[in-house]
XYZ file of C-alpha atoms in Angstrom:
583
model
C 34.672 -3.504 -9.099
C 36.105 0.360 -9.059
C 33.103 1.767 -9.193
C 31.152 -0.083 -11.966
C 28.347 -2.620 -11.740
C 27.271 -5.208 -13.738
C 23.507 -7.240 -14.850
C 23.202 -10.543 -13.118
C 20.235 -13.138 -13.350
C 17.694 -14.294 -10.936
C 19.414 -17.317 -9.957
C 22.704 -19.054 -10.460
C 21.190 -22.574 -11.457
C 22.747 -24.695 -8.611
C 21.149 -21.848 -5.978
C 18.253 -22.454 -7.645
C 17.660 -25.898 -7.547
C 18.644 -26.539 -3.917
C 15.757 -23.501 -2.863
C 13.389 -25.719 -5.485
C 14.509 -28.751 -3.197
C 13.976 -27.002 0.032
C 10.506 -25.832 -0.746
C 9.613 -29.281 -2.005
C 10.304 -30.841 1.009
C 8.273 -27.817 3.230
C 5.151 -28.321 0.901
C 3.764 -31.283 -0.887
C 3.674 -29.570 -4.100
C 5.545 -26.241 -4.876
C 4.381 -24.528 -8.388
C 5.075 -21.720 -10.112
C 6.412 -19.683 -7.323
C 10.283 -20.004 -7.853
C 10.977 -19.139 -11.463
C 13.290 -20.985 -13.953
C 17.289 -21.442 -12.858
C 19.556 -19.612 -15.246
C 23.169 -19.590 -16.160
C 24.548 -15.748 -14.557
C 25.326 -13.705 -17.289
C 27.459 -10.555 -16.491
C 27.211 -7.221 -18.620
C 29.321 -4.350 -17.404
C 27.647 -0.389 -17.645
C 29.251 3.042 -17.178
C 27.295 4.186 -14.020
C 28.804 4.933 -10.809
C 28.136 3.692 -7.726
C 28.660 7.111 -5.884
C 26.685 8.552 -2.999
C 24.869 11.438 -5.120
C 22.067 13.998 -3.668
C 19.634 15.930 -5.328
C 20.764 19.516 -7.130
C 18.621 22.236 -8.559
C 18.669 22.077 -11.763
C 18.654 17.885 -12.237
C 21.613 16.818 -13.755
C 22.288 13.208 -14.657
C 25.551 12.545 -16.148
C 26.084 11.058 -19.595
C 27.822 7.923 -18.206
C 23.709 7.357 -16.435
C 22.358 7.780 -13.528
C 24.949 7.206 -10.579
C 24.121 4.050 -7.858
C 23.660 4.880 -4.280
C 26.199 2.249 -1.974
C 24.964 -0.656 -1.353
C 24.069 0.685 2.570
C 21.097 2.509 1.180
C 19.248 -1.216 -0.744
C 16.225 -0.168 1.465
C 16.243 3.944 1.498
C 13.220 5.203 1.841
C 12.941 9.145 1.444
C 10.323 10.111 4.055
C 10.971 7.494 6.671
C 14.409 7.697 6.983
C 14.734 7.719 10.593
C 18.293 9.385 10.476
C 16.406 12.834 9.333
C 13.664 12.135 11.260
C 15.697 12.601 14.475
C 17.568 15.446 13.123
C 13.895 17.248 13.623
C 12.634 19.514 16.036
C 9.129 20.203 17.793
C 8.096 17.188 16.935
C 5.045 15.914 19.071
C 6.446 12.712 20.301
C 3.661 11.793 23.008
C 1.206 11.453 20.306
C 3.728 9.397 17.531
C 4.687 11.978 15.339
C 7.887 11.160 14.163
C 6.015 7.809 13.018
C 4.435 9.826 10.022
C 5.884 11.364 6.481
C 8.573 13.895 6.854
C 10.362 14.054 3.258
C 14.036 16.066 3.222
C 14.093 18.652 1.417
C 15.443 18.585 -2.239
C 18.928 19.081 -1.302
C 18.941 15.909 1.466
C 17.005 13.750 -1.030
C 19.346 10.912 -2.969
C 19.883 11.155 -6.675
C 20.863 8.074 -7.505
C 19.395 4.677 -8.012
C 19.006 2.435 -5.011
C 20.331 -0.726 -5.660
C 19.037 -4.280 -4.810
C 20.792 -6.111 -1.492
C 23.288 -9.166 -1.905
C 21.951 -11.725 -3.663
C 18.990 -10.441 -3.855
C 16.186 -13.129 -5.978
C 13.449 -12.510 -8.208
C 10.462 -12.652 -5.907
C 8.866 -16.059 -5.517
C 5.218 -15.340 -7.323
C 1.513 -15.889 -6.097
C 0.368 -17.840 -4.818
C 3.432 -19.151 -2.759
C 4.624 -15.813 -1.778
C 1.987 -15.701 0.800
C 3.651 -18.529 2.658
C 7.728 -17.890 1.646
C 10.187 -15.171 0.404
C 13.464 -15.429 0.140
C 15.278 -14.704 3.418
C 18.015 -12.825 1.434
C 15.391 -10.063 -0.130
C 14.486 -9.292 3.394
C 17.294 -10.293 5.562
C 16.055 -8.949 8.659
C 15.826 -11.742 11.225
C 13.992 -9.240 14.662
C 10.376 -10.340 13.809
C 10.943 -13.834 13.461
C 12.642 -13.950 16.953
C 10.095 -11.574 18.790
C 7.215 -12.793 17.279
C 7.920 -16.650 15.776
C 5.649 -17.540 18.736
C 3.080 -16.106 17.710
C 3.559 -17.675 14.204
C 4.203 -14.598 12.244
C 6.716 -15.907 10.818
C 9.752 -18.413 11.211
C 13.280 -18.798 9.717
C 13.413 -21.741 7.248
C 16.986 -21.413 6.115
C 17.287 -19.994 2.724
C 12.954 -18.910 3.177
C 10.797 -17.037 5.190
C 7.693 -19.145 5.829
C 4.302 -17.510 6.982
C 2.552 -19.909 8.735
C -0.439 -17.087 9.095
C -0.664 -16.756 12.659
C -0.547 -13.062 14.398
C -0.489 -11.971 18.190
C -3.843 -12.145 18.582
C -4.461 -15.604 16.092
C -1.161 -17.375 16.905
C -3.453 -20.328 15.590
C -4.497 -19.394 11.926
C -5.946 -15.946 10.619
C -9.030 -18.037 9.287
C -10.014 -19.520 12.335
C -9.854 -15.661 13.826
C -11.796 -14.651 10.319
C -14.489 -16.955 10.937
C -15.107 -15.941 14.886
C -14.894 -12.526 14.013
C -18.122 -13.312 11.527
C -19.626 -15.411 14.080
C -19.233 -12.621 16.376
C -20.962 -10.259 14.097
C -23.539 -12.603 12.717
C -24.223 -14.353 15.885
C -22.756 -17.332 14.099
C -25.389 -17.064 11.314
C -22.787 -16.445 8.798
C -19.350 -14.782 7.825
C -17.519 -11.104 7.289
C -18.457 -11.417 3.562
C -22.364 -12.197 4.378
C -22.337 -9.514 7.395
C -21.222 -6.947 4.321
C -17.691 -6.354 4.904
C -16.139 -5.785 1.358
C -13.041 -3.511 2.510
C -11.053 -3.665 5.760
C -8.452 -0.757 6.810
C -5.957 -3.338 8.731
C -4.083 -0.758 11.401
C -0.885 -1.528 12.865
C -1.128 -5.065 10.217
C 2.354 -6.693 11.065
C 3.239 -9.001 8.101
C -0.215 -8.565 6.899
C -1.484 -12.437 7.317
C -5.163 -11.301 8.133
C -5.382 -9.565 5.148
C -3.750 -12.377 3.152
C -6.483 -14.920 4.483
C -9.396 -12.421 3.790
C -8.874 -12.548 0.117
C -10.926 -16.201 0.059
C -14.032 -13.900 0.748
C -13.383 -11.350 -1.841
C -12.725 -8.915 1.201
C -10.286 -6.280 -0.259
C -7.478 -5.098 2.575
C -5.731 -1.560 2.721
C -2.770 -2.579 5.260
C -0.790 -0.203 6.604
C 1.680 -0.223 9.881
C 4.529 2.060 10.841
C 8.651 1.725 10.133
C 8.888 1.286 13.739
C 10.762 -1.344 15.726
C 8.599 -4.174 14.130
C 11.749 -4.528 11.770
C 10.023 -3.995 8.018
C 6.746 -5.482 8.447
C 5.418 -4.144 5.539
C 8.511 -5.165 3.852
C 7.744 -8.566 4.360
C 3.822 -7.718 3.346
C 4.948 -6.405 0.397
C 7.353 -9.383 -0.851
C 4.573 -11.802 -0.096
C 2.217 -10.393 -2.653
C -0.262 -8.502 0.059
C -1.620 -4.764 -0.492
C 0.267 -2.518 1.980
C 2.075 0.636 2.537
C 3.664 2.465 5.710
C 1.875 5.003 7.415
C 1.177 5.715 10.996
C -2.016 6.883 12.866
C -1.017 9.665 14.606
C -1.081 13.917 14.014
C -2.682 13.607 10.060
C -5.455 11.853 8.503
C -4.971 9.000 6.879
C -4.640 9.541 2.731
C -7.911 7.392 2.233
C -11.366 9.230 1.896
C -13.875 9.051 4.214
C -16.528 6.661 4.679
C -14.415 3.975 2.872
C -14.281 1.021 4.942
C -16.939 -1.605 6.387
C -14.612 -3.015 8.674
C -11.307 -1.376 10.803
C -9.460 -3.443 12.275
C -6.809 -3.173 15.135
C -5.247 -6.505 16.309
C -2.620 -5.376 18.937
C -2.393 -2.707 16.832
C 0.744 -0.495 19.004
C -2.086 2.789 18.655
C -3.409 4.513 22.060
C -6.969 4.491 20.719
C -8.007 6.489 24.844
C -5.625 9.101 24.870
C -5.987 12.465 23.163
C -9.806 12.715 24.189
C -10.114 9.920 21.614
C -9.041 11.979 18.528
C -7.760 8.665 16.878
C -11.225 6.891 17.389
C -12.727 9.622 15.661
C -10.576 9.487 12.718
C -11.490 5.740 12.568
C -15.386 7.096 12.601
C -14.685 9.453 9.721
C -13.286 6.246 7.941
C -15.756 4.217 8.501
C -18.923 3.429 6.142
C -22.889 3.580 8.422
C -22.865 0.277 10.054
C -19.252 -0.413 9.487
C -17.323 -2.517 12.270
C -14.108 -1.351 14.718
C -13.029 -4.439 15.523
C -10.498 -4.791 18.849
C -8.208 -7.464 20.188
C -6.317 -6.050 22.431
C -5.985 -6.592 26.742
C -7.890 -3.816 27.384
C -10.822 -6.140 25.742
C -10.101 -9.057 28.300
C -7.778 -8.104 30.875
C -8.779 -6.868 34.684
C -5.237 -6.226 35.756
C -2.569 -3.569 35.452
C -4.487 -0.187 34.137
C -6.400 -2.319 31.458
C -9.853 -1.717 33.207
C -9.168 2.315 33.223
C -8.250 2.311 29.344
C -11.674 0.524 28.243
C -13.455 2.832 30.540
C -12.137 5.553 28.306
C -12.903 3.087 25.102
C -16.291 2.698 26.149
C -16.780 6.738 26.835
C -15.488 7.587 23.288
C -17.385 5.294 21.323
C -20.622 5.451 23.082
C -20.196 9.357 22.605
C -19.666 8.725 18.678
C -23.179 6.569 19.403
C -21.113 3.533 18.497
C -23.012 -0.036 19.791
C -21.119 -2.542 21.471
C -22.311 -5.635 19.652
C -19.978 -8.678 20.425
C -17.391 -9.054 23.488
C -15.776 -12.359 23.166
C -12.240 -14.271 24.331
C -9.858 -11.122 23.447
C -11.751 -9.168 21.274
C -14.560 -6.382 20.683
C -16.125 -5.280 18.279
C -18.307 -2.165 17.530
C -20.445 -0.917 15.048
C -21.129 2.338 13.528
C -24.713 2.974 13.605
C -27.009 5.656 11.893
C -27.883 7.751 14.902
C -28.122 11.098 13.885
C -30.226 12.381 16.853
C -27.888 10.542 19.569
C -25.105 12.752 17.870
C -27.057 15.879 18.297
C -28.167 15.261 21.603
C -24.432 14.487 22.898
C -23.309 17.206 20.890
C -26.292 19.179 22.737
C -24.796 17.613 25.969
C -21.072 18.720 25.394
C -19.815 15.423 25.390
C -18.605 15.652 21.250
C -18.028 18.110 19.004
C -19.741 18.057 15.627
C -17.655 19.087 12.672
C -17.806 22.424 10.956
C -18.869 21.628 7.345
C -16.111 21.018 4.951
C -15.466 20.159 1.692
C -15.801 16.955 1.652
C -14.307 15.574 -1.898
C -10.933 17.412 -0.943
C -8.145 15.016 -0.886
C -7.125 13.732 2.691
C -3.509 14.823 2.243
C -1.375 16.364 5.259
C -4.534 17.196 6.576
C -4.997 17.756 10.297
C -6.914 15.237 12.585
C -10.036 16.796 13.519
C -11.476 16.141 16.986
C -14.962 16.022 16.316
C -17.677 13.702 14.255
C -19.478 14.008 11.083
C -22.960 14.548 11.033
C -24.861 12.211 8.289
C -25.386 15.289 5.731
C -21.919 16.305 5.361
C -20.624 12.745 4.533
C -20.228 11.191 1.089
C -21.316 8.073 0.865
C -24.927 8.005 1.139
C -26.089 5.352 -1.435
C -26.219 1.338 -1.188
C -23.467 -0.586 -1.980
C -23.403 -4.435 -3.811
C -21.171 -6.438 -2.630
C -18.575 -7.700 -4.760
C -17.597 -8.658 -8.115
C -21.345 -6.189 -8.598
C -20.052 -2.994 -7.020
C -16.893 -3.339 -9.748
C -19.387 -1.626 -11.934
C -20.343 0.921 -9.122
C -21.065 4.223 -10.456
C -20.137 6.576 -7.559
C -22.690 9.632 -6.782
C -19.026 11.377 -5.630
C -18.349 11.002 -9.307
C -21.532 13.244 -10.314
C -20.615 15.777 -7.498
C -17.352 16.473 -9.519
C -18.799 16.520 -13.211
C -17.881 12.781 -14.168
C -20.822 11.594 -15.668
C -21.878 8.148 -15.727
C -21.199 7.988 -19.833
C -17.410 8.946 -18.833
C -17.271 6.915 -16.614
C -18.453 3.551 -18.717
C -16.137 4.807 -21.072
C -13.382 4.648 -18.908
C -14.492 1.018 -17.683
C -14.719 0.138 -21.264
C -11.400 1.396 -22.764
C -9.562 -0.132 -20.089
C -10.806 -3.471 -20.676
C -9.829 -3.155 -24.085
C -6.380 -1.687 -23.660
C -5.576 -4.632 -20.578
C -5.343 -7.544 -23.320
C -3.198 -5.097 -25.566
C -0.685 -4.709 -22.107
C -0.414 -8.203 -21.940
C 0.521 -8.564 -25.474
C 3.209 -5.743 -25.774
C 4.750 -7.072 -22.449
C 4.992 -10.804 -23.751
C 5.203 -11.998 -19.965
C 2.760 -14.970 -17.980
C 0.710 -12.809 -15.805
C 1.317 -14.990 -13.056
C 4.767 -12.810 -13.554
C 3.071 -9.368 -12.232
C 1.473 -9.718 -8.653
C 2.254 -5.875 -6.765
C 0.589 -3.188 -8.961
C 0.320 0.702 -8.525
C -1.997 2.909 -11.360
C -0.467 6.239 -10.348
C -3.433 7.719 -11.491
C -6.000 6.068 -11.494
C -8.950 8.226 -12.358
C -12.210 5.963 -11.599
C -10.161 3.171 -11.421
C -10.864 1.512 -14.272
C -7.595 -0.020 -15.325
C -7.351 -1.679 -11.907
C -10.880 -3.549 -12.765
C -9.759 -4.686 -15.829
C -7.471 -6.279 -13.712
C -9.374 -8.350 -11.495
C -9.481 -11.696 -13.698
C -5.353 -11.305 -13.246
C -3.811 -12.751 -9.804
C -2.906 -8.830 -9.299
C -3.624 -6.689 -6.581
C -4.016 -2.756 -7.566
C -2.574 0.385 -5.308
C -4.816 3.045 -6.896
C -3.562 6.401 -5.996
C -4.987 9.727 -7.492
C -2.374 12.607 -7.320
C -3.823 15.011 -4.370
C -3.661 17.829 -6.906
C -6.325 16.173 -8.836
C -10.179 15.755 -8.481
C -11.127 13.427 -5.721
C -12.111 10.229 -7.576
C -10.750 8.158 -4.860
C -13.982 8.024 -3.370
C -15.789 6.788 -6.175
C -12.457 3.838 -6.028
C -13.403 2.849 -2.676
C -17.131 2.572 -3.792
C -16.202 0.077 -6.800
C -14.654 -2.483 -3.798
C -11.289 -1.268 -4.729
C -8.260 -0.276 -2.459
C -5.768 2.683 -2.956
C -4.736 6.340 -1.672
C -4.045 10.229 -1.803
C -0.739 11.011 -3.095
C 1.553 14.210 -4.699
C 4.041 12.748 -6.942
C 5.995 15.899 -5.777
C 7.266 13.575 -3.120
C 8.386 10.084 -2.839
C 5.594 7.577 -1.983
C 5.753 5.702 1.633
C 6.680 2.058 0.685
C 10.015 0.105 0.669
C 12.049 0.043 -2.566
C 11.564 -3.207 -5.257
C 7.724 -3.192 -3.998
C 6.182 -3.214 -7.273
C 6.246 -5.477 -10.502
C 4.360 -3.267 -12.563
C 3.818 0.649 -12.409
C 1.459 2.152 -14.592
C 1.245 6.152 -15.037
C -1.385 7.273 -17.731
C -0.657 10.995 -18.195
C 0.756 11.382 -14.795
C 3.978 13.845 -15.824
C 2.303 15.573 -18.316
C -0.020 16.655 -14.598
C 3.097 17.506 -12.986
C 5.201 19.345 -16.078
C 5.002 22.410 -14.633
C 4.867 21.772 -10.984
C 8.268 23.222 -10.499
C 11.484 21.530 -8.779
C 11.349 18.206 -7.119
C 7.898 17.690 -9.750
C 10.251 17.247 -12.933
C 10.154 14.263 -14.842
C 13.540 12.996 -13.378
C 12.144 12.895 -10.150
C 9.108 10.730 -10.655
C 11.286 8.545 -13.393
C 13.927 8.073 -10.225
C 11.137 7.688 -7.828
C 9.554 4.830 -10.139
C 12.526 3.140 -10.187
C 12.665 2.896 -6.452
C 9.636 0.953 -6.026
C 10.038 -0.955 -9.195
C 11.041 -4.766 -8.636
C 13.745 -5.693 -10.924
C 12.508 -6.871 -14.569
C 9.385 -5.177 -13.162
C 7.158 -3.229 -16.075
C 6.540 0.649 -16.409
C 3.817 1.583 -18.549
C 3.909 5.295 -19.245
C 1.221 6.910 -21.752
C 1.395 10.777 -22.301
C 1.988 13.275 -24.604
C 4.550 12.587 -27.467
C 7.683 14.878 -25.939
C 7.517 13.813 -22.777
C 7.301 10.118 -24.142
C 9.985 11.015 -26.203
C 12.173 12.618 -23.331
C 11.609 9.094 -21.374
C 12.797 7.150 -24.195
C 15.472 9.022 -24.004
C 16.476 8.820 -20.090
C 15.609 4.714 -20.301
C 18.622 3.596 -20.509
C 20.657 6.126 -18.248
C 18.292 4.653 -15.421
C 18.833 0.792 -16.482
C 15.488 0.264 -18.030
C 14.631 -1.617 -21.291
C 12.050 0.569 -23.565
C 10.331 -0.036 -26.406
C 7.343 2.534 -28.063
C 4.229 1.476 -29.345
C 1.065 3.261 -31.100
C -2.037 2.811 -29.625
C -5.265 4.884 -29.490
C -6.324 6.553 -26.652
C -9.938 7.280 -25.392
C -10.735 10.064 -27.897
C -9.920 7.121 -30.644
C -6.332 9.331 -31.509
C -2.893 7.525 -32.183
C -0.964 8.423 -28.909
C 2.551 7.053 -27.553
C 2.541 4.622 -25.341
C 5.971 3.353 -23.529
C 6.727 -0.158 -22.172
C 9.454 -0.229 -20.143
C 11.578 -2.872 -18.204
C 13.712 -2.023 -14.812
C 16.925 -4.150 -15.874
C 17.964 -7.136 -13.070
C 21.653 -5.579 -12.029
C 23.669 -5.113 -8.867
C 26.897 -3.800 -7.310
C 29.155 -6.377 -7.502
């Protein structure tokens, strides 16, 4: 079309009814999962479509932001493998090029990335965990490498999930339960053994963290953009919490002591080499009495250089005075026990190092692995946890380390509650509409449990600049991560349906270039599904400013008064990512 773009609906209606017709036939009863057919209705802009990088100062012309080629539908700043190679000294026997690298200013894109051909509102939750559209992720390598292992399987105009992975090709719950028969000695289940929140390495398409959510057990899935063709793509579309990262040269943006359960199901990570610097990072992760859980050949296999590897496995772990609990068909599990003096006396014994104190509440943010273990009295997580829906209502001893006091924080919990039903109202959408959401800062996380009567999941992220109350997240059962807004976050574009940023760019204001309030708007954009929601509450000129930008970035906006926390009128924006594409 020369250059111009134009608005175009969901569905044309006869598209729309033959997918209804498919899915009928796949599933005795198909509900509110594919949305309502429409007639397309075309309404032409002024922006671009022109290849456009970032310049210093931002400029965005008054014709609106221009539109990246259709090429870049799934750019992804920091993992864009073509700058990655560009790179040098990068450490590739340990997996480096698997982590973050963002461009600098000058290589980033300034412009909006658009949607692929005929791209399709998401099908919503609960289907999405079974099908997606096959033409919002039209990448057909996993379905032919791994269809036998029921990941998933072409279905024509769907993907289908059938919930199998390498190591469950028969089911994720039948895997689910054995792992809690393992553990319990088949007195019980992952939820009764007290697993409330699994780190799922290496998670493919994310099934095992799909089937966990029957037992409440909250999932932070991660995997890297490797040659497992968008994996986390697909996690994403379905409706599960995931994001890419890769266990290799950093630590992981999650605190420590955060997770009952890891969990490495053929996994693609070298947990023996390295003198077992990986493991150790797992160990820092891991609550007292938390679970590694392994299902992989070294487990079960006696040929090839299997035996040698869990020789090594065995060495690390019983160094970190892990116990070998459960060895069973392919897998093995471990637990974390409270040992303090076997530490010492292996420590004693050169056969660990024990870390040099550190701060503890700093944010784990392009932080260096550390090859040693934590002693008891430098970790963070000392007191006893509920399991969930109770430890919703957690009050965090982290929080009281940083001066958040328990009044501030039922405060929090309490305004949040109240200013959920008021969301709902402004946005005049079913909440069945809203499945993927990030709070991009989430403080104690209260907006996210004001969320947990919606079928929502929350990413939580607290800015890395700010007070570490990520901890005191992880301690409330909730899931979510370090970040600097500075820089683009590391998940696929049109992941999220609703974005929420309470006084997030007032933070950054003067953060300096690549911080500005352009960048984040662009960056929000990027993740935001079309006629997704962005909620932004801050102080009146930057609200103003936004209001202003909307429409040059193809959102909707409308302001509304409501009071914040200190009972004062303040701005608050609602905003809609308009449903367009190159045509």
């Amino acid at each position: 079309m020369g250059g111009g773009f134009a608005l175009r609906s969901a569905f044309d209606s006869k598209s729309g009814r033959l997918i209804m017709l498919l899915l009928l036939v796949m599933v005795a009863s198909f509900y509110a999962g594919v949305g309502n057919s429409s007639s397309t209705n075309h309404s032409l802009f002024t922006n671009k479509v022109a290849l456009s990088y970032r310049r210093t100062p931002t400029e965005i012309p008054d014709s609106g932001l221009d539109v990246c080629p259709l090429t870049f539908n799934e750019y992804i700043p920091c993992h864009n493998v073509t700058y990655v190679k560009q790179l040098q000294n990068l450490d590739l026997s340990r997996r480096e090029e698997l982590e973050r690298h963002c461009p600098p200013l000058d290589k980033r894109l300034f412009c909006l990335v658009p949607p692929p051909e005929d791209y399709k509102i998401p099908i919503r939750w609960p289907t999405s965990r079974d099908y997606v559209w096959r033409s919002n992720v039209n990448h057909t390598h996993l379905a032919e490498v791994k269809g036998g292992q029921n990941w998933v399987h072409d279905k024509g105009e769907v993907w289908w999930f059938p919930g199998g992975g390498t190591h469950f090709k028969h089911g994720a719950p039948e895997y689910i339960q054995r792992l809690g028969d393992m553990i319990t000695n088949e007195t019980g289940n992952l939820q009764s053994a007290g697993v409330s929140q699994v780190l799922d390495v290496g998670c493919g398409v994310a099934s095992f963290s799909a089937y966990l959510l029957p037992l409440d057990i909250q999932t932070m899935s991660f995997a890297p953009k490797d040659g497992h063709e968008n994996q986390i793509q697909f996690a994403l579309e379905r409706g599960i919490s995931a994001m890419i990262s890769a266990i290799a040269t950093k630590q992981l943006p999650y605190p420590s002591s955060s997770f009952e359960m890891v969990h490495c199901s053929r996994c693609r990570v070298d947990w023996h080499e390295n003198d077992g610097i990986l493991l150790k990072e797992v160990n820092r992760l891991l609550r007292t009495n938390g679970f590694f859980v392994y299902s992989a050949p070294p487990a079960y296999r006696k040929d090839k250089n299997y035996p040698a590897i869990w020789e090594k496995l065995v060495n690390i772990t019983s160094a970190m005075c892990w116990k070998l609990i459960a060895q069973k068909v392919q897998t093995a599990i471990w637990k974390k026990v409270d040992d303090q003096s076997c530490l010492m006396r292996n420590a004693d014994d050169n056969i660990l190092d024990i870390c040099d104190s550190v701060d503890d509440s700093a944010a784990s943010w392009n932080t260096p692995l550390r090859n040693c273990v934590q002693v008891k009295g430098a970790q963070t997580h000392p007191q006893e946890l509920p399991s969930r829906p109770e430890r919703l209502s957690v009050y965090s001893q982290s929080l009281s380390r940083i001066g958040i006091s328990q009044e501030q924080f039922a405060s929090d919990t309490a305004f949040w509650q109240e200013q959920i039903s008021k969301y709902w109202r402004l946005m005049n959408v079913n909440e069945t509409e809203v499945r993927n959401v990030m709070d991009m800062n989430a403080f104690c996380g209260g907006f996210a449990v004001a969320l947990t009567a919606s079928p929502v999941w929350v990413m939580n992220i607290v800015p890395a600049s700010m007070k570490n109350t990520l901890s005191a997240i992880y301690d409330r059962g909730l899931v979510g991560a370090f970040h600097d807004w500075c820089e683009p976050f590391s998940t696929y574009p049109r992941t999220y349906d609703m974005l929420h940023a309470n006084h997030l760019f007032s933070h950054y204001k003067n953060r300096g270039e690549g911080c500005t309030l352009e960048d984040i708007m662009l960056e929000m954009d990027r993740i935001a599904r079309p006629q997704g929601f962005i909620i932004i509450r801050d102080e009146e000129a930057i609200t103003s400013r936004i209001q202003a930008l909307a429409p040059k970035f193809l959102w909707d906006v409308e302001s509304h008064v409501l009071e914040n926390q200190e009972k004062k009128k303040e701005s608050v924006l609602i905003c809609r990512k308009k449903f367009w594409a190159i045509l």
